[in-house]
Amino acid sequence: MYRSFCARTTWSDVNGRYMDMYEKPQQLANKEDVVIGCDAFWNTFWNLNGLWNLVTPRYSRMHVNSLLELYDRGGWLPKGPAGIEYSGIMVASHGIELITSAYMAGIRDFDAQKALKAILHQQTVPGRPHEGGGWVGNRFLESYMKYGYVANEDGPVSCTLEYAYDDWAASEFAKALGDTKSAEMLYKRSRNFENIFDSNVGYVRMKNRDGSWVEPFDSLCCSTFLGSGYVEGNAWQYTWFVPQDVQYIVDFLGKEEFCRRLDYGFVQSEPWSFSSESVNWTESLASMGALPINHGNQPNMQAAYLFNYAGKPWLTQKWARAIMDKFYGDRPENGWMGDEDEGQMGSWYTLSSLGLFQMQGGCATEPIWDLGSPQFAKATIHLDSKYYSGKEFVIEAKNASPENIYIQKAMLNGKPYNKPWLFHKDIVNGGTLTLVMDPKPNKKWGVESEK
């Protein structure tokens, strides 16, 4: 949990003064605000945003207002920023999810209309160097808008998936604010991910400007950063990257193949403790695509929770617990394999140890939390009364132990519960989720995935 917070830096002084991206002194108008610096939002939507929204919503508000302060000064939402300078260090604009998830969670003491304006600018104006230094916007947005995908000649095809997810989150935000026209435009564009799914090979793959597929195809090929291929990953990992619509992947592969392939990937990666870079630390970028499952980098950190969406939640419980046990160590040689990325990796463990995850990053107009395998017999989330009506939410996992990792049955506020997810409102209204744990899976519990 410490790592989930320590990567953010307060850049403004105690009196609200700070230096902007033009090296000019500025003054925050609200004494409760601060300007926050960080590296990037590399898929922090799965856990970091959710942890802050749930446990420290005041921090979420501070961060959203910090992003909007820098938008006011520089005309663009920052991707970090690192030292108040604009940084193009990672792909896409996942600060959109930070803003959207905060709003959907009920944290709304910021200028939502200004935030929507900033998001629309981010998603419709191609990225470029900024006059104050650094890079702003989405580097490959022009290709994405022209072809409906990021063409192989222009950049990483995987950016198609990242941009499409941002489009979906932005669409949900616009819908919540009543901007139907923008919501419809963004939602339509969010389906661009479909353009790089090739049914002939059963994966996403690189695609040329003329619409032809790049040959030959290798599902573990071509980890890259800005060039041709997949950003710090491979086709195997990125085929699962449609957090806004996992059902599409289930339908694309078929439910049985979906589960078979995903389970196979975990089995193959377990000897390496689910850390792809452990295969070859001297070739860090290339090794990120060496295994099917790589918990050591952000694009693949939702993998364990995907089984919830294909009717086999006991496999989510099995593999989420396996990652907690084998990836997260307590010795120098295994204490933190892979890339922390500003608290996302620590947040994954913090929430997963409670049995919680957010596949959609909390960005739906009715956000949900996915259920996994809690480690603790009892955990209490103390809710901030400024934002949430409930006093606390208690998660009881009876018989929880290193062996008892499977949910046998569940009760929500004393009533039987048979879904592998909760509405956000179920948590923040306060109450108790009681789970009975056992060493053997109950393959009848939680198979209901319908929202």
Short mmCIF file of C-alpha atoms in Angstrom, two decimals:
data_model
loop_
_atom_site.label_atom_id
_atom_site.label_comp_id
_atom_site.label_asym_id
_atom_site.label_seq_id
_atom_site.Cartn_x
_atom_site.Cartn_y
_atom_site.Cartn_z
CA MET A 1 0.00 0.00 0.00
CA TYR A 2 2.93 2.32 0.67
CA ARG A 3 4.08 1.89 -2.93
CA SER A 4 0.58 2.74 -4.11
CA PHE A 5 1.03 6.29 -2.85
CA CYS A 6 4.75 7.11 -2.72
CA ALA A 7 5.31 7.63 -6.46
CA ARG A 8 3.28 10.85 -6.57
CA THR A 9 5.09 14.07 -5.69
CA THR A 10 3.61 17.36 -4.48
CA TRP A 11 5.24 20.08 -6.60
CA SER A 12 3.40 23.12 -5.29
CA ASP A 13 4.66 24.85 -2.15
CA VAL A 14 2.78 25.23 1.14
CA ASN A 15 1.42 28.59 -0.02
CA GLY A 16 0.07 27.18 -3.29
CA ARG A 17 2.83 28.61 -5.50
CA TYR A 18 4.49 26.53 -8.20
CA MET A 19 6.46 26.86 -11.44
CA ASP A 20 4.50 25.89 -14.55
CA MET A 21 5.73 24.22 -17.75
CA TYR A 22 6.92 27.61 -19.05
CA GLU A 23 9.02 28.13 -15.89
CA LYS A 24 6.64 30.87 -14.80
CA PRO A 25 5.41 31.18 -11.20
CA GLN A 26 1.73 30.43 -10.67
CA GLN A 27 -0.62 30.57 -7.69
CA LEU A 28 -3.30 27.99 -6.91
CA ALA A 29 -6.62 29.67 -6.16
CA ASN A 30 -7.91 26.98 -3.79
CA LYS A 31 -5.83 26.39 -0.66
CA GLU A 32 -6.93 22.74 -0.61
CA ASP A 33 -5.40 22.11 -4.04
CA VAL A 34 -1.89 20.98 -4.86
CA VAL A 35 0.00 20.36 -8.09
CA ILE A 36 1.05 16.73 -8.37
CA GLY A 37 3.93 15.36 -10.42
CA CYS A 38 4.54 11.77 -11.49
CA ASP A 39 5.93 9.67 -14.32
CA ALA A 40 2.89 8.47 -16.25
CA PHE A 41 -0.48 6.71 -16.05
CA TRP A 42 0.65 3.39 -17.50
CA ASN A 43 -2.58 1.42 -17.12
CA THR A 44 -3.10 2.60 -13.55
CA PHE A 45 -6.84 2.44 -14.24
CA TRP A 46 -7.07 -1.20 -13.15
CA ASN A 47 -5.99 -0.67 -9.58
CA LEU A 48 -4.35 2.60 -8.60
CA ASN A 49 -7.30 4.81 -9.52
CA GLY A 50 -9.72 2.42 -7.85
CA LEU A 51 -7.71 2.21 -4.64
CA TRP A 52 -7.54 5.99 -4.36
CA ASN A 53 -11.22 6.43 -5.21
CA LEU A 54 -12.25 3.86 -2.62
CA VAL A 55 -9.83 4.52 0.24
CA THR A 56 -8.58 8.09 -0.23
CA PRO A 57 -11.09 9.92 -2.45
CA ARG A 58 -9.64 13.28 -1.36
CA TYR A 59 -6.40 12.31 -3.09
CA SER A 60 -8.33 11.51 -6.26
CA ARG A 61 -9.95 14.95 -6.16
CA MET A 62 -6.55 16.57 -5.64
CA HIS A 63 -5.08 14.72 -8.60
CA VAL A 64 -7.98 15.54 -10.94
CA ASN A 65 -7.79 19.21 -10.03
CA SER A 66 -4.04 19.13 -10.54
CA LEU A 67 -4.52 17.79 -14.08
CA LEU A 68 -7.04 20.54 -14.80
CA GLU A 69 -4.75 23.22 -13.37
CA LEU A 70 -2.01 22.17 -15.77
CA TYR A 71 -4.53 22.00 -18.62
CA ASP A 72 -5.43 25.63 -17.84
CA ARG A 73 -1.76 26.65 -18.01
CA GLY A 74 -0.56 24.56 -20.94
CA GLY A 75 -3.67 23.78 -22.99
CA TRP A 76 -3.31 20.00 -22.73
CA LEU A 77 -3.93 17.31 -20.14
CA PRO A 78 -0.56 16.00 -18.96
CA LYS A 79 0.37 12.33 -19.06
CA GLY A 80 2.25 12.66 -15.82
CA PRO A 81 3.64 15.15 -15.55
CA ALA A 82 7.28 14.68 -14.66
CA GLY A 83 8.38 17.79 -12.78
CA ILE A 84 5.45 19.79 -14.19
CA GLU A 85 6.85 19.35 -17.69
CA TYR A 86 4.75 17.62 -20.31
CA SER A 87 5.97 14.10 -20.93
CA GLY A 88 5.12 11.66 -23.71
CA ILE A 89 6.79 8.82 -21.84
CA MET A 90 3.93 6.33 -22.24
CA VAL A 91 1.27 5.73 -24.87
CA ALA A 92 -2.36 6.88 -24.85
CA SER A 93 -3.88 9.34 -22.36
CA HIS A 94 -4.95 7.30 -19.37
CA GLY A 95 -5.35 10.37 -17.21
CA ILE A 96 -8.78 10.26 -18.86
CA GLU A 97 -9.61 7.21 -16.75
CA LEU A 98 -8.39 8.92 -13.59
CA ILE A 99 -10.85 11.77 -14.18
CA THR A 100 -13.69 9.57 -15.39
CA SER A 101 -13.42 6.95 -12.65
CA ALA A 102 -13.35 9.63 -9.96
CA TYR A 103 -16.55 11.16 -11.33
CA MET A 104 -18.28 7.78 -11.66
CA ALA A 105 -17.24 6.86 -8.12
CA GLY A 106 -19.01 9.95 -6.80
CA ILE A 107 -16.01 12.28 -6.46
CA ARG A 108 -17.36 15.33 -8.24
CA ASP A 109 -15.92 18.42 -6.58
CA PHE A 110 -14.10 19.49 -9.74
CA ASP A 111 -15.14 21.27 -12.94
CA ALA A 112 -16.55 18.34 -14.90
CA GLN A 113 -17.42 20.40 -17.99
CA LYS A 114 -13.86 21.70 -18.18
CA ALA A 115 -12.61 18.14 -17.77
CA LEU A 116 -14.78 16.96 -20.66
CA LYS A 117 -13.52 19.79 -22.85
CA ALA A 118 -9.92 18.84 -22.02
CA ILE A 119 -10.59 15.16 -22.74
CA LEU A 120 -12.24 15.89 -26.10
CA HIS A 121 -9.24 18.01 -27.07
CA GLN A 122 -6.90 15.20 -26.05
CA GLN A 123 -8.76 12.63 -28.14
CA THR A 124 -9.30 14.68 -31.30
CA VAL A 125 -6.13 16.77 -31.77
CA PRO A 126 -3.00 14.84 -32.85
CA GLY A 127 -0.06 14.94 -30.46
CA ARG A 128 2.91 17.24 -31.02
CA PRO A 129 5.86 18.86 -29.26
CA HIS A 130 4.78 21.51 -26.77
CA GLU A 131 6.14 25.04 -26.80
CA GLY A 132 6.87 24.74 -23.10
CA GLY A 133 8.89 21.58 -23.64
CA GLY A 134 8.09 17.90 -23.90
CA TRP A 135 5.38 16.14 -25.90
CA VAL A 136 1.61 16.50 -25.60
CA GLY A 137 -1.32 14.44 -26.83
CA ASN A 138 -1.36 11.07 -28.53
CA ARG A 139 1.64 10.53 -30.75
CA PHE A 140 -0.09 8.23 -33.27
CA LEU A 141 -3.61 9.68 -33.15
CA GLU A 142 -3.55 10.89 -36.76
CA SER A 143 -2.97 7.35 -38.04
CA TYR A 144 -5.64 6.00 -35.70
CA MET A 145 -8.22 8.50 -36.92
CA LYS A 146 -7.35 8.02 -40.59
CA TYR A 147 -7.26 4.21 -40.77
CA GLY A 148 -9.27 3.16 -37.73
CA TYR A 149 -6.11 1.64 -36.28
CA VAL A 150 -2.48 2.64 -35.82
CA ALA A 151 -0.86 1.45 -39.03
CA ASN A 152 2.30 -0.62 -38.83
CA GLU A 153 4.25 1.98 -40.83
CA ASP A 154 3.33 4.68 -38.31
CA GLY A 155 3.74 3.11 -34.88
CA PRO A 156 2.79 0.28 -32.53
CA VAL A 157 -0.44 -1.42 -33.50
CA SER A 158 -1.19 -1.99 -29.80
CA CYS A 159 -1.82 1.75 -29.44
CA THR A 160 -5.09 1.04 -31.27
CA LEU A 161 -6.30 -0.84 -28.21
CA GLU A 162 -5.13 1.82 -25.75
CA TYR A 163 -6.69 4.68 -27.74
CA ALA A 164 -9.95 2.74 -28.14
CA TYR A 165 -10.20 2.18 -24.40
CA ASP A 166 -9.63 5.90 -23.79
CA ASP A 167 -12.35 6.65 -26.35
CA TRP A 168 -14.76 4.38 -24.47
CA ALA A 169 -13.98 5.94 -21.08
CA ALA A 170 -14.38 9.41 -22.59
CA SER A 171 -17.68 8.32 -24.14
CA GLU A 172 -18.98 7.19 -20.74
CA PHE A 173 -17.93 10.52 -19.21
CA ALA A 174 -19.64 12.50 -21.98
CA LYS A 175 -22.78 10.39 -21.58
CA ALA A 176 -22.82 11.02 -17.83
CA LEU A 177 -22.59 14.77 -18.49
CA GLY A 178 -25.37 14.72 -21.06
CA ASP A 179 -23.22 15.35 -24.14
CA THR A 180 -24.92 12.73 -26.31
CA LYS A 181 -23.24 13.81 -29.57
CA SER A 182 -19.71 13.46 -28.20
CA ALA A 183 -20.63 10.24 -26.42
CA GLU A 184 -21.88 8.66 -29.65
CA MET A 185 -18.84 9.80 -31.65
CA LEU A 186 -16.40 8.47 -29.08
CA TYR A 187 -18.24 5.20 -28.59
CA LYS A 188 -18.26 4.52 -32.33
CA ARG A 189 -14.54 5.19 -32.47
CA SER A 190 -13.94 3.02 -29.39
CA ARG A 191 -14.84 0.01 -31.54
CA ASN A 192 -11.70 0.56 -33.62
CA PHE A 193 -10.05 -2.27 -31.68
CA GLU A 194 -12.08 -4.68 -33.82
CA ASN A 195 -10.02 -3.63 -36.86
CA ILE A 196 -6.89 -5.42 -35.64
CA PHE A 197 -8.47 -8.72 -34.51
CA ASP A 198 -7.71 -11.36 -37.16
CA SER A 199 -9.96 -14.42 -36.95
CA ASN A 200 -7.55 -16.38 -39.18
CA VAL A 201 -4.90 -16.48 -36.46
CA GLY A 202 -7.09 -15.79 -33.42
CA TYR A 203 -5.10 -12.79 -32.20
CA VAL A 204 -4.66 -9.08 -32.68
CA ARG A 205 -1.88 -8.43 -35.16
CA MET A 206 0.07 -5.73 -36.95
CA LYS A 207 -1.70 -4.19 -39.94
CA ASN A 208 -0.34 -2.09 -42.79
CA ARG A 209 -1.81 1.14 -44.12
CA ASP A 210 -3.26 -0.70 -47.12
CA GLY A 211 -5.20 -3.03 -44.83
CA SER A 212 -2.96 -6.07 -45.29
CA TRP A 213 -1.63 -8.02 -42.32
CA VAL A 214 2.08 -7.98 -41.55
CA GLU A 215 3.64 -11.36 -42.32
CA PRO A 216 4.74 -13.67 -40.84
CA PHE A 217 2.70 -13.80 -37.64
CA ASP A 218 4.17 -14.75 -34.28
CA SER A 219 2.07 -14.34 -31.14
CA LEU A 220 5.18 -13.75 -28.98
CA CYS A 221 6.88 -11.38 -31.40
CA CYS A 222 7.74 -7.76 -31.64
CA SER A 223 7.87 -6.03 -28.28
CA THR A 224 8.61 -2.36 -28.96
CA PHE A 225 8.20 1.11 -27.52
CA LEU A 226 7.58 3.59 -30.36
CA GLY A 227 8.26 1.41 -33.40
CA SER A 228 6.43 -1.36 -35.22
CA GLY A 229 4.93 -3.99 -32.95
CA TYR A 230 3.39 -4.04 -29.47
CA VAL A 231 4.31 -1.59 -26.71
CA GLU A 232 6.26 -3.57 -24.12
CA GLY A 233 4.36 -6.74 -24.94
CA ASN A 234 3.24 -9.12 -27.67
CA ALA A 235 0.15 -10.19 -29.58
CA TRP A 236 -0.63 -12.90 -27.04
CA GLN A 237 -0.86 -10.39 -24.20
CA TYR A 238 -2.60 -7.62 -26.12
CA THR A 239 -5.34 -9.88 -27.50
CA TRP A 240 -6.84 -9.68 -24.01
CA PHE A 241 -6.69 -5.87 -23.89
CA VAL A 242 -10.31 -4.85 -24.39
CA PRO A 243 -11.23 -4.01 -20.79
CA GLN A 244 -14.35 -2.13 -21.88
CA ASP A 245 -15.80 -5.21 -23.64
CA VAL A 246 -14.31 -8.53 -22.53
CA GLN A 247 -17.37 -10.23 -23.99
CA TYR A 248 -16.05 -9.34 -27.45
CA ILE A 249 -12.93 -11.44 -26.79
CA VAL A 250 -15.07 -14.29 -25.40
CA ASP A 251 -17.16 -14.25 -28.59
CA PHE A 252 -14.08 -13.87 -30.82
CA LEU A 253 -12.32 -16.92 -29.37
CA GLY A 254 -15.30 -18.88 -28.08
CA LYS A 255 -15.74 -19.43 -24.36
CA GLU A 256 -13.85 -22.73 -24.17
CA GLU A 257 -10.87 -21.53 -26.22
CA PHE A 258 -10.85 -18.29 -24.24
CA CYS A 259 -10.43 -20.21 -20.98
CA ARG A 260 -8.14 -22.90 -22.40
CA ARG A 261 -5.69 -20.41 -23.91
CA LEU A 262 -5.68 -18.14 -20.89
CA ASP A 263 -5.16 -21.05 -18.48
CA TYR A 264 -2.37 -22.40 -20.73
CA GLY A 265 -0.66 -19.01 -20.60
CA PHE A 266 -0.62 -19.07 -16.81
CA VAL A 267 0.73 -22.62 -16.72
CA GLN A 268 3.53 -21.71 -19.14
CA SER A 269 4.45 -18.55 -17.24
CA GLU A 270 4.26 -19.89 -13.68
CA PRO A 271 7.84 -21.30 -13.65
CA TRP A 272 9.05 -17.72 -14.20
CA SER A 273 6.77 -16.41 -11.42
CA PHE A 274 4.73 -14.61 -14.11
CA SER A 275 7.60 -12.18 -14.73
CA SER A 276 8.60 -12.11 -18.37
CA GLU A 277 11.67 -9.99 -17.75
CA SER A 278 13.02 -12.74 -15.50
CA VAL A 279 13.70 -14.69 -18.69
CA ASN A 280 16.41 -12.20 -19.68
CA TRP A 281 16.99 -9.09 -17.62
CA THR A 282 19.74 -7.83 -19.96
CA GLU A 283 17.24 -7.48 -22.82
CA SER A 284 14.43 -5.89 -20.86
CA LEU A 285 12.29 -4.57 -23.73
CA ALA A 286 12.50 -7.73 -25.83
CA SER A 287 11.95 -10.00 -22.84
CA MET A 288 8.64 -8.28 -22.04
CA GLY A 289 7.17 -10.33 -24.87
CA ALA A 290 8.93 -13.58 -24.03
CA LEU A 291 6.06 -15.16 -22.07
CA PRO A 292 2.28 -15.30 -22.52
CA ILE A 293 1.54 -13.88 -19.05
CA ASN A 294 3.70 -11.03 -17.80
CA HIS A 295 2.54 -9.55 -14.53
CA GLY A 296 5.79 -7.59 -14.47
CA ASN A 297 4.40 -5.00 -16.88
CA GLN A 298 1.10 -3.19 -17.04
CA PRO A 299 -0.66 -4.24 -20.29
CA ASN A 300 -1.23 -7.77 -18.98
CA MET A 301 -2.15 -7.17 -15.33
CA GLN A 302 -5.85 -7.90 -15.83
CA ALA A 303 -5.21 -11.45 -17.02
CA ALA A 304 -6.16 -13.38 -13.87
CA TYR A 305 -9.53 -11.65 -13.61
CA LEU A 306 -10.61 -12.41 -17.17
CA PHE A 307 -11.94 -15.86 -16.23
CA ASN A 308 -14.77 -14.14 -14.33
CA TYR A 309 -16.14 -13.08 -17.72
CA ALA A 310 -16.15 -16.57 -19.21
CA GLY A 311 -17.99 -18.50 -16.52
CA LYS A 312 -14.95 -19.86 -14.65
CA PRO A 313 -14.36 -17.55 -11.69
CA TRP A 314 -12.56 -20.32 -9.76
CA LEU A 315 -9.68 -19.90 -12.23
CA THR A 316 -9.60 -16.18 -11.42
CA GLN A 317 -9.33 -17.15 -7.75
CA LYS A 318 -6.60 -19.70 -8.48
CA TRP A 319 -4.36 -17.52 -10.62
CA ALA A 320 -4.88 -14.25 -8.75
CA ARG A 321 -3.70 -16.00 -5.60
CA ALA A 322 -0.80 -17.63 -7.48
CA ILE A 323 0.43 -14.20 -8.58
CA MET A 324 0.15 -12.88 -5.03
CA ASP A 325 2.12 -15.86 -3.73
CA LYS A 326 4.82 -16.14 -6.40
CA PHE A 327 5.33 -12.73 -7.97
CA TYR A 328 5.27 -10.56 -4.86
CA GLY A 329 8.15 -11.70 -2.66
CA ASP A 330 9.72 -10.38 0.53
CA ARG A 331 13.42 -10.88 -0.23
CA PRO A 332 15.88 -8.70 -2.19
CA GLU A 333 16.00 -11.13 -5.10
CA ASN A 334 12.23 -11.41 -5.52
CA GLY A 335 10.76 -8.43 -3.70
CA TRP A 336 9.69 -6.43 -6.72
CA MET A 337 10.13 -8.04 -10.12
CA GLY A 338 9.07 -5.92 -13.07
CA ASP A 339 7.94 -2.30 -13.23
CA GLU A 340 6.09 -0.63 -10.36
CA ASP A 341 4.84 2.10 -12.73
CA GLU A 342 3.80 4.74 -10.26
CA GLY A 343 1.97 2.48 -7.83
CA GLN A 344 -0.07 0.28 -10.18
CA MET A 345 1.77 -2.92 -9.26
CA GLY A 346 1.48 -2.22 -5.53
CA SER A 347 -2.18 -1.34 -5.94
CA TRP A 348 -2.84 -4.61 -7.76
CA TYR A 349 -1.60 -6.51 -4.72
CA THR A 350 -3.35 -4.25 -2.20
CA LEU A 351 -6.76 -4.64 -3.83
CA SER A 352 -6.28 -8.27 -4.86
CA SER A 353 -5.43 -9.16 -1.27
CA LEU A 354 -8.93 -7.87 -0.45
CA GLY A 355 -10.36 -9.84 -3.38
CA LEU A 356 -11.06 -6.75 -5.53
CA PHE A 357 -10.17 -5.59 -9.05
CA GLN A 358 -11.68 -3.24 -11.67
CA MET A 359 -11.62 -4.59 -15.22
CA GLN A 360 -13.25 -1.49 -16.70
CA GLY A 361 -11.22 0.83 -14.52
CA GLY A 362 -14.34 2.11 -12.78
CA CYS A 363 -15.24 4.17 -15.85
CA ALA A 364 -18.70 2.82 -16.63
CA THR A 365 -21.64 4.99 -15.66
CA GLU A 366 -22.49 2.20 -13.20
CA PRO A 367 -19.01 1.01 -12.13
CA ILE A 368 -18.38 -2.48 -10.83
CA TRP A 369 -15.69 -4.33 -8.86
CA ASP A 370 -14.55 -7.81 -9.87
CA LEU A 371 -14.10 -10.42 -7.12
CA GLY A 372 -11.04 -12.60 -6.67
CA SER A 373 -9.53 -14.49 -3.73
CA PRO A 374 -9.11 -12.43 -0.54
CA GLN A 375 -6.16 -13.29 1.68
CA PHE A 376 -7.46 -11.90 4.96
CA ALA A 377 -10.07 -13.42 7.24
CA LYS A 378 -11.48 -9.92 7.72
CA ALA A 379 -10.73 -6.55 6.16
CA THR A 380 -12.52 -3.26 6.75
CA ILE A 381 -12.61 -0.38 4.27
CA HIS A 382 -13.30 2.88 6.12
CA LEU A 383 -15.32 5.11 3.81
CA ASP A 384 -14.91 8.89 3.60
CA SER A 385 -18.18 10.45 4.74
CA LYS A 386 -17.61 13.46 2.48
CA TYR A 387 -18.16 11.28 -0.58
CA TYR A 388 -19.86 8.07 0.52
CA SER A 389 -22.99 7.41 2.57
CA GLY A 390 -21.74 4.17 4.11
CA LYS A 391 -19.50 4.18 7.17
CA GLU A 392 -17.51 1.07 6.29
CA PHE A 393 -17.49 -1.99 4.06
CA VAL A 394 -16.33 -5.25 5.57
CA ILE A 395 -15.00 -8.22 3.59
CA GLU A 396 -15.04 -11.45 5.58
CA ALA A 397 -13.34 -14.49 4.11
CA LYS A 398 -14.11 -17.34 6.47
CA ASN A 399 -11.44 -20.05 6.59
CA ALA A 400 -9.11 -17.96 4.42
CA SER A 401 -5.60 -19.43 4.34
CA PRO A 402 -2.81 -20.14 1.84
CA GLU A 403 -4.65 -23.36 0.97
CA ASN A 404 -8.25 -22.15 1.16
CA ILE A 405 -8.26 -19.93 -1.92
CA TYR A 406 -11.61 -20.82 -3.52
CA ILE A 407 -14.97 -19.19 -2.83
CA GLN A 408 -17.62 -21.76 -1.88
CA LYS A 409 -20.49 -19.36 -1.29
CA ALA A 410 -21.10 -15.69 -0.59
CA MET A 411 -23.48 -13.44 1.32
CA LEU A 412 -23.94 -9.72 0.70
CA ASN A 413 -25.49 -8.01 3.72
CA GLY A 414 -26.86 -11.34 4.89
CA LYS A 415 -28.39 -12.41 1.59
CA PRO A 416 -27.04 -15.15 -0.74
CA TYR A 417 -24.87 -13.72 -3.51
CA ASN A 418 -23.80 -15.59 -6.63
CA LYS A 419 -22.01 -13.09 -8.86
CA PRO A 420 -18.24 -12.64 -9.28
CA TRP A 421 -18.59 -8.86 -9.13
CA LEU A 422 -20.12 -6.06 -7.04
CA PHE A 423 -21.52 -2.68 -7.98
CA HIS A 424 -19.43 0.19 -6.66
CA LYS A 425 -22.55 1.45 -4.91
CA ASP A 426 -22.80 -1.85 -3.04
CA ILE A 427 -19.47 -1.05 -1.40
CA VAL A 428 -19.76 2.69 -0.76
CA ASN A 429 -23.25 2.39 0.68
CA GLY A 430 -21.63 0.29 3.40
CA GLY A 431 -22.22 -3.29 4.43
CA THR A 432 -20.61 -6.71 4.63
CA LEU A 433 -19.53 -9.23 2.01
CA THR A 434 -19.07 -12.67 3.56
CA LEU A 435 -17.22 -15.36 1.63
CA VAL A 436 -16.67 -18.96 2.68
CA MET A 437 -13.31 -20.24 1.45
CA ASP A 438 -12.17 -23.84 0.76
CA PRO A 439 -9.21 -25.65 -0.82
CA LYS A 440 -11.43 -27.06 -3.59
CA PRO A 441 -13.17 -24.89 -6.19
CA ASN A 442 -16.93 -24.60 -6.29
CA LYS A 443 -17.56 -24.59 -10.02
CA LYS A 444 -21.18 -23.58 -9.58
CA TRP A 445 -20.54 -20.36 -7.63
CA GLY A 446 -20.19 -17.07 -9.49
CA VAL A 447 -20.80 -18.40 -12.99
CA GLU A 448 -23.39 -15.65 -13.48
CA SER A 449 -21.49 -12.88 -15.30
CA GLU A 450 -24.42 -10.85 -16.60
CA LYS A 451 -24.50 -7.25 -15.34
#
